[in-house]
Amino acid sequence: MWLTDFAQNLINGTLLGGLYALIAIGYTMVYGILRLINFAHGDILMWGVYFALYAVVAFGMPWWLGFLVGIALAGFLGFGIEKIAYRPLRNAPRISSLITAIGMSFFLESLAVVVFGGIPKSFNIYPKFFNHTLIFGHLRIQTLTFFILGITFLLLLGVLWLLYRTKTGTAMRAIATDIPTTSLMGANVDRIISLTFIIGSMLAATSGIMWAMRYPQVQPYMGFVPGMKAFVAAVIGGIGSVPGALVGGFLLGMTEILVVGFFPNLAGYRDVFAYVILIVLLMFRPTGIFTVYSEQKV
Amino acid sequence: MKRISFKTNFILTVIFVIGSGFMLLWASNSLGDYWARIITLMAIYGIMATSYTLVNGVTGIFSLGHAGFIAVGAYTAALLTLPIQQKAMSFFITPLIWPLNSIQMGFLPATIIAGCVAAFAAFLVGYPSLRVTGDYFAIATLAFAEIIRIVIQNSYSVTNGSLGLKGIPPYTTIWWAWGWLLVTLIVLGSFKFSSYGRALRAMSEDTVAARAMGIDVFKHQLMSFVVSGFFAGIGGALYAHWLTTIDPRPTSLGIMLTFFVLIMIVVGGLGSLSGAVLGAVFFAFSAQWLRIVESPMNFFGLTIPGIPGMSMLIFAVVFILIMLFWRRGIMGRDELSWQYIYNHFSKRVGDQD
Amino acid sequence: MIKIKNEKTDKKEVLKLENLTIKFGGLTAVDSFNAYINKNELIGLIGPNGAGKTTIFNMVTGIYKPSFGTVTFNDVNITAMAPHVITHLGIARTFQNIRLFSEMSVLENVMVAEHSWLQNYKAKKVLHAHNPSEFPKPRWKSWFWSAVLKTPDYLKVEKEMNFYANKLLSVVGLDKYADHKASALSYGPQRKLEIARALATKPSLLLLDEPAAGMNPQETQELADFITNVRKKFDITILLIEHDMKFVMKICERIYVLDYGKIIAHGVPEEIQKNKKVIEAYLGDESYV
């Protein structure tokens, strides 16, 4: 019985971890390039979910098309935010960009309250077969779990392929180390940065939609907690590193589920774990557990 | 440029304070309860904003944990002033632990204790967090504020958990709030314009050079953080007795409140205490004024339904526009002193010649 | 800040660096650097770009922790102490790329450094531990409340700070700019202000990092006189890094030459001028005249 519990938790942990990882990629890529914590990342996720919901409910699209439209629009939103709010501040003090990002997050949340209303909406637009429960011995797994796991792994593979096997990906990684030099080498920095925001936002929206399928609810503040958690995941993996974000996401998801699974009376403190991990890491290993420390030049 | 002497400065300030006192007296007597409440809120926001700008502006470290200390102050003070029967009534899930269940004290000692507890919390948060810098510090303090909130939400035997505290006596009057704001301004102003304040401002510009000039950066940052925490706690105590009901939702004493105070200090100019007060007054006033857009309006017989959340949206837009086009805010890093007014005035006159 | 009485000879060693080594990753930036500086000397540290001169300053002032070796200041081992404690013990410095507090006024820049007068408890404790008979056990005093409540003893110190800062400014000839923002000064005066700021900590050893960088020959000439003057007036020991060979040859009493993190020569200016290794190291470097 103990073993089944463990296996069940392991699956749930992988699921949650995958969702965190998808969001964390956006954080880590933006931070890697602009040294900016994109506070609005979680809110782009929330908007992606609303886009998908309205595409299906208001425009009568089939669920899969609605999801794709939601993801695409989220990408467009990320693109616009970078262009309007972050680009003018690229050479300003870093704190100014951070404050603007916080303002952006606040703006997206308030706009969602105005446009969609502050009351949580149910997200039951996906077909019913996702809710079927398959039973393997003592294990009970929803079809949805397979769907989410499958999509997550496909996307993660896709991102890694993009970063390490394409020219654009090489340019992205080059910009992360040194913007001026890369632009001297002929890469269009603005375009690459826009692309980074689009990809990050689309991944976040995908994760958000799957999140909404699993916990079938949408509300304007739903992006905050996943966003914070994904940031923690990015820090665990060494912010700026995409493979690190993947590992960080899975580690965090797994830890959360396993701790709550084995100590159910701590469930109320579930979010605290992530924050404690974050603080401890920032203090003792601010560059994450995978990267080497680099000296600051005086 | 003429320097205004200390004596003139002092006399003008005393006149100004007494004058403001009479203004408040008039306001509390003739503007009605509703506006009296708003004017009280201005001062409460003012305390929160000045203490926040001490850290984020003057010291130049960017904290996002202010709401955490406000919450600590609010809960401490409320638990100390709540009538004993009220406590017994509210805590129906888990009874309140001893000694809190048998204490009831006056507003002033409760507020001071709230400040001290919040200052201690700031010490506990600042000591580890200040080891990291820049945006990492911002995230670490945000995480701490969330931890504080979640702990409050789950400690039913102390804070009544997510049910919150109800029936807090409405002690916060115009006089308490503005009186405390005056104390805050005197203490923080005196701090900013002392050798310590110079050290803080130097650190905010260049920590390496400050260290080389013999400033223990960590110690001074922590000092500023704790002082800020103390006044955040005072602000929290006043806020709790103004609201009379507090709970740990993110939208009441959570990240949302930090956002609001951040808007105030950005509007006022990061690093200016008087700017923070102006920002707080602006925020409290326009938040009330913007209620118009959220309630149904009647235009020549045509009824336009109110849009809930619209005021927050407008604040967010203003906030981003300020960051993009007017990063200085109202005061920049300057203080609204008599010297400042004199300089501006004489410059104007000079321009016309 | 803390003056150390010197009953013995004038030949007392102020600073002694032994086997000072630092590694960044795999790279050894400074390798077994040995040097001594006697009281009231004016010593030059020269070498081509990237030789590790500033790194040595950073190790002496505690910004970098050396991987190996010791820094001894007035017989006290100060290796890897915190930068502010080292400043309180009596070492002050300037920076290669001027690091003034540009938003603050000229006077305030100097007064910031005087804040160290209120903060030297730890340094006094170090000295007491080193030599209890000469340095009495310090008493801890928190100036925080005095500063906030503006008590008479604080106001007295503040007045002294103001007086001394104005005095320093008039010594360096910046008194008429006291109320200007530091960023409003031009290049030469900024360098002087940085020196005044360093002097405000009342050091016994002053480290100057390329004070003549970016100056024309006439300004350099003035600076040379200025530095000799400061040394005389403040009874101070000076170690300076410089690129301009003429300048160094003119005012320094002894010179250390550094290349690739190692000492390649040490001696009086005439010796250095003739040294083959030095000429080789500087060959092709346009600043060698």
PDB file of C-alpha atoms in Angstrom, chain B residues 1 3 186-191 193-199 201-203 205-217 219-220 223 227 333, chain C residues 63 83-84 87-88 91 93 95 99-104 108 111-113 115-116 118-119 142-144 147-150 154 158 161 179 197-198 201:
ATOM      1  CA  MET B   1      21.450  80.946  -3.202  1.00  0.00           C
ATOM      2  CA  ARG B   3      20.472  79.580   3.147  1.00  0.00           C
ATOM      3  CA  ILE B 186      10.395  63.544  12.879  1.00  0.00           C
ATOM      4  CA  VAL B 187      12.219  60.285  13.604  1.00  0.00           C
ATOM      5  CA  LEU B 188      12.819  59.280   9.986  1.00  0.00           C
ATOM      6  CA  GLY B 189      13.723  62.832   8.991  1.00  0.00           C
ATOM      7  CA  SER B 190      16.166  63.132  11.842  1.00  0.00           C
ATOM      8  CA  PHE B 191      17.587  59.744  10.863  1.00  0.00           C
ATOM      9  CA  PHE B 193      19.603  63.971   8.002  1.00  0.00           C
ATOM     10  CA  SER B 194      22.201  62.569  10.322  1.00  0.00           C
ATOM     11  CA  SER B 195      25.542  60.947   9.783  1.00  0.00           C
ATOM     12  CA  TYR B 196      23.670  57.649   9.473  1.00  0.00           C
ATOM     13  CA  GLY B 197      21.403  59.003   6.781  1.00  0.00           C
ATOM     14  CA  ARG B 198      24.407  60.207   4.808  1.00  0.00           C
ATOM     15  CA  ALA B 199      25.845  56.717   5.075  1.00  0.00           C
ATOM     16  CA  ARG B 201      22.439  57.557   0.854  1.00  0.00           C
ATOM     17  CA  ALA B 202      26.061  56.830   0.031  1.00  0.00           C
ATOM     18  CA  MET B 203      25.384  53.093   0.142  1.00  0.00           C
ATOM     19  CA  GLU B 205      24.758  54.968  -4.767  1.00  0.00           C
ATOM     20  CA  ASP B 206      27.801  52.738  -4.499  1.00  0.00           C
ATOM     21  CA  THR B 207      28.230  49.998  -1.924  1.00  0.00           C
ATOM     22  CA  VAL B 208      31.849  49.293  -2.845  1.00  0.00           C
ATOM     23  CA  ALA B 209      32.912  52.901  -2.321  1.00  0.00           C
ATOM     24  CA  ALA B 210      30.811  53.123   0.850  1.00  0.00           C
ATOM     25  CA  ARG B 211      32.575  50.071   2.262  1.00  0.00           C
ATOM     26  CA  ALA B 212      35.934  51.530   1.395  1.00  0.00           C
ATOM     27  CA  MET B 213      34.950  54.681   3.301  1.00  0.00           C
ATOM     28  CA  GLY B 214      34.435  52.611   6.424  1.00  0.00           C
ATOM     29  CA  ILE B 215      30.694  51.956   6.322  1.00  0.00           C
ATOM     30  CA  ASP B 216      29.535  48.539   7.443  1.00  0.00           C
ATOM     31  CA  VAL B 217      27.010  48.180   4.639  1.00  0.00           C
ATOM     32  CA  LYS B 219      24.808  46.631   9.444  1.00  0.00           C
ATOM     33  CA  HIS B 220      23.431  49.899   8.116  1.00  0.00           C
ATOM     34  CA  MET B 223      19.396  49.059  10.747  1.00  0.00           C
ATOM     35  CA  VAL B 227      13.569  51.022  11.640  1.00  0.00           C
ATOM     36  CA  ARG B 333      15.135  62.418  -3.980  1.00  0.00           C
TER      37      ARG B 333
ATOM     38  CA  ILE C  63      37.449  43.706  -1.027  1.00  0.00           C
ATOM     39  CA  PRO C  83      36.753  46.414   4.240  1.00  0.00           C
ATOM     40  CA  HIS C  84      35.184  48.827   6.721  1.00  0.00           C
ATOM     41  CA  THR C  87      39.392  51.492   6.810  1.00  0.00           C
ATOM     42  CA  HIS C  88      38.845  52.117  10.526  1.00  0.00           C
ATOM     43  CA  ILE C  91      43.924  52.474   5.380  1.00  0.00           C
ATOM     44  CA  ARG C  93      41.874  54.417  -0.831  1.00  0.00           C
ATOM     45  CA  PHE C  95      39.477  54.184  -7.147  1.00  0.00           C
ATOM     46  CA  ARG C  99      33.668  56.317  -7.464  1.00  0.00           C
ATOM     47  CA  LEU C 100      32.197  59.399  -5.859  1.00  0.00           C
ATOM     48  CA  PHE C 101      28.671  59.546  -4.496  1.00  0.00           C
ATOM     49  CA  SER C 102      27.592  61.614  -7.442  1.00  0.00           C
ATOM     50  CA  GLU C 103      24.094  62.531  -6.234  1.00  0.00           C
ATOM     51  CA  MET C 104      25.450  63.956  -2.981  1.00  0.00           C
ATOM     52  CA  GLU C 108      28.518  65.427   1.990  1.00  0.00           C
ATOM     53  CA  MET C 111      31.275  63.818   5.551  1.00  0.00           C
ATOM     54  CA  VAL C 112      30.183  60.306   4.528  1.00  0.00           C
ATOM     55  CA  ALA C 113      33.738  59.184   5.096  1.00  0.00           C
ATOM     56  CA  HIS C 115      30.829  58.541   9.520  1.00  0.00           C
ATOM     57  CA  SER C 116      33.612  56.059  10.231  1.00  0.00           C
ATOM     58  CA  LEU C 118      31.361  56.817  14.971  1.00  0.00           C
ATOM     59  CA  GLN C 119      31.850  53.257  13.820  1.00  0.00           C
ATOM     60  CA  SER C 142      25.571  53.206  19.866  1.00  0.00           C
ATOM     61  CA  TRP C 143      25.366  56.557  18.175  1.00  0.00           C
ATOM     62  CA  PHE C 144      22.082  55.643  16.555  1.00  0.00           C
ATOM     63  CA  ALA C 147      21.823  60.755  16.049  1.00  0.00           C
ATOM     64  CA  VAL C 148      18.046  60.378  15.873  1.00  0.00           C
ATOM     65  CA  LEU C 149      17.376  62.339  19.073  1.00  0.00           C
ATOM     66  CA  LYS C 150      20.099  64.883  18.210  1.00  0.00           C
ATOM     67  CA  TYR C 154      26.020  63.929  18.726  1.00  0.00           C
ATOM     68  CA  GLU C 158      28.423  66.559  13.768  1.00  0.00           C
ATOM     69  CA  MET C 161      32.658  66.587  11.136  1.00  0.00           C
ATOM     70  CA  ASP C 179      27.353  72.800  -1.997  1.00  0.00           C
ATOM     71  CA  ARG C 197      37.181  61.906   0.973  1.00  0.00           C
ATOM     72  CA  ALA C 198      39.785  59.241   1.659  1.00  0.00           C
ATOM     73  CA  THR C 201      38.718  58.740   7.453  1.00  0.00           C
TER      74      THR C 201
END
